[in-house]
Structure formats: structure tokens, C-alpha cells
Coordinates of C-alpha atoms in Angstrom, one line a residue:
X48 CA 15.1 -14.4 -17.4
X49 CA 12.0 -15.0 -15.2
X50 CA 9.9 -12.1 -14.1
X51 CA 7.1 -11.3 -11.7
X52 CA 4.3 -8.9 -12.9
X53 CA 3.9 -6.1 -10.4
X54 CA 0.5 -4.4 -10.7
X55 CA 0.7 -0.8 -9.4
X56 CA -2.2 1.5 -8.6
X57 CA -0.6 5.0 -8.9
X58 CA -1.5 8.7 -9.2
X59 CA -0.7 10.0 -12.7
X60 CA 0.4 13.6 -13.5
X61 CA -3.3 14.5 -14.0
X62 CA -4.1 13.6 -10.4
X63 CA -6.1 10.5 -11.4
X64 CA -5.5 7.0 -10.1
X65 CA -4.5 4.5 -12.8
X66 CA -3.1 1.0 -13.0
X67 CA 0.1 0.0 -14.7
X68 CA 2.0 -3.3 -14.9
X69 CA 5.8 -3.7 -14.8
X70 CA 8.1 -6.6 -14.7
X71 CA 10.3 -7.3 -11.7
X72 CA 13.4 -9.4 -12.6
X73 CA 13.8 -12.7 -10.7
X74 CA 17.6 -12.8 -10.7
X75 CA 18.3 -14.6 -7.4
X76 CA 17.7 -18.0 -6.0
X77 CA 17.8 -21.2 -8.1
X78 CA 16.0 -22.5 -11.2
X79 CA 13.5 -24.2 -8.8
X80 CA 12.9 -21.1 -6.8
X81 CA 13.6 -17.9 -8.7
X82 CA 13.6 -14.8 -6.4
X83 CA 13.6 -11.0 -6.8
X84 CA 16.0 -8.9 -4.8
X85 CA 14.8 -8.3 -1.2
X86 CA 12.3 -5.4 -1.1
X87 CA 11.8 -3.1 1.9
X88 CA 8.9 -3.5 4.3
X89 CA 8.2 -2.1 7.7
X90 CA 5.2 -4.1 8.9
X91 CA 2.0 -5.8 7.8
X92 CA -1.7 -5.6 8.7
X93 CA -4.6 -7.9 8.0
X94 CA -8.1 -6.6 7.1
X95 CA -11.4 -8.4 6.9
X96 CA -14.2 -6.6 5.1
X97 CA -17.8 -8.0 5.4
X98 CA -20.1 -8.9 2.5
X99 CA -21.5 -5.7 1.1
X100 CA -18.4 -3.5 2.0
X101 CA -17.8 -0.5 -0.2
X102 CA -15.6 2.5 0.4
X103 CA -15.9 6.0 -0.8
X104 CA -13.2 7.5 -3.1
X105 CA -9.9 7.8 -1.2
X106 CA -6.2 7.9 -1.7
X107 CA -3.6 5.6 -0.2
X108 CA -1.9 7.4 2.7
X109 CA 1.3 5.4 2.5
X110 CA 2.6 3.1 -0.2
X111 CA 1.9 -0.6 0.5
X112 CA 1.4 -3.9 -1.1
X113 CA -2.1 -5.4 -0.9
X114 CA -2.5 -9.2 -1.2
X115 CA -6.0 -10.7 -1.4
X116 CA -6.0 -13.8 0.9
X117 CA -9.6 -14.8 0.4
X118 CA -12.7 -13.4 -1.2
X119 CA -12.7 -10.9 -4.0
X120 CA -12.1 -7.2 -4.2
X121 CA -13.0 -4.6 -6.9
X122 CA -11.0 -1.4 -7.3
X123 CA -12.8 1.4 -9.1
X124 CA -11.2 4.5 -10.7
X125 CA -12.4 8.0 -11.5
X126 CA -12.6 7.2 -15.2
X127 CA -15.2 4.5 -14.5
X128 CA -12.9 1.6 -15.1
X129 CA -12.5 -1.1 -12.5
X130 CA -10.4 -4.2 -11.8
X131 CA -11.1 -7.3 -9.8
X132 CA -8.6 -9.0 -7.6
X133 CA -9.2 -12.6 -6.3
X134 CA -7.5 -14.7 -3.7
X135 CA -3.8 -14.9 -4.7
X136 CA -3.9 -11.6 -6.6
X137 CA -2.0 -8.5 -5.5
X138 CA -1.3 -4.9 -6.3
X139 CA 1.1 -2.2 -5.1
X140 CA -1.0 0.7 -3.8
X141 CA 0.8 4.0 -4.5
X142 CA -2.0 6.4 -5.5
X143 CA -1.0 9.1 -3.1
X144 CA -2.6 12.5 -3.0
X145 CA -0.3 14.9 -4.9
X146 CA 1.8 17.0 -2.6
X147 CA 0.2 20.4 -1.8
X148 CA -3.2 19.2 -3.1
X149 CA -6.5 19.1 -1.2
X150 CA -8.4 15.8 -1.7
X151 CA -11.2 16.2 -4.3
X152 CA -13.4 13.1 -4.4
X153 CA -14.3 13.9 -8.0
X154 CA -10.7 13.8 -9.1
X155 CA -8.5 11.8 -6.8
X156 CA -8.2 8.3 -5.5
X157 CA -10.1 5.0 -6.0
X158 CA -12.9 3.1 -4.3
X159 CA -12.8 -0.5 -3.2
X160 CA -15.5 -3.1 -2.5
X161 CA -16.1 -6.7 -1.5
X162 CA -17.4 -8.9 -4.4
X163 CA -19.2 -12.2 -4.2
X164 CA -20.4 -14.4 -1.4
X165 CA -17.3 -14.5 0.8
X166 CA -15.9 -11.8 3.1
X167 CA -12.8 -10.1 1.8
X168 CA -9.6 -10.8 3.7
X169 CA -6.5 -8.9 2.7
X170 CA -2.9 -8.4 3.8
X171 CA -1.3 -5.0 3.6
X172 CA 2.5 -5.0 3.6
X173 CA 3.7 -1.5 4.6
X174 CA 6.8 -0.1 2.9

């Protein structure tokens, strides 16, 4: 069976953002075009971030897919690790602030920045 690797940025039980990978089965379509089941979406939004862009620590407000269309993006976590995403890469952003918790920039969320010589262009698919 063919699969698609879904990279997810999520909030663990300790309140920290982390990455995990899981396999999505491609059980539909044909051998020439294997498909997953249809996933829900409510809209999409494009973003362009200029050279030098860097955010502060923040949490995702609503779960969404992020696809890098051009340029390169780095996501940094509280533990000091980071991961780069180039054009064609994706991740599912689900690092929500735990319910009933006040945001603490020393504990929660992630930061993002533009990397390299090209502006960063991304597509958010809201779910």
C-alpha cells in the first residue's frame, strides 16, 4: 500500500510544540494516481513573508495545513530544535494552546522565519 508522510507540528502533554510524522494511506484512485480519502477544508490563504522575516514564539490559533510554495521556512521549537521546509514541503500545524492555559512564550508555541535569498510564499489550508 502506498502512503503519504504527514508531518505534524503539535502540542504535547507537557505544553511544548513538537514534530511527529505519520503515514496517511493512499487507498483510492488508480495505480497511476494513488489518493487518500478526502480530507476536510474550509478555505485557504496565501502569505508572502519578506527576506529577513522572523516571528516571535506563538501558537497556531486553528489547525491548518501549511504548504511552502516558494522560498524556505524554518520552524523553531522551545527545545532549541528546528526544521526547515522548502518549496514543495508541508506540515500540518496543530500546536494549539492547551485549553484553559495562558500563553507563556517560554513554554508554548514555535517561531518561524524566512531562510535564504528568496521571499517565502506559503499556502494555508484551513480545516
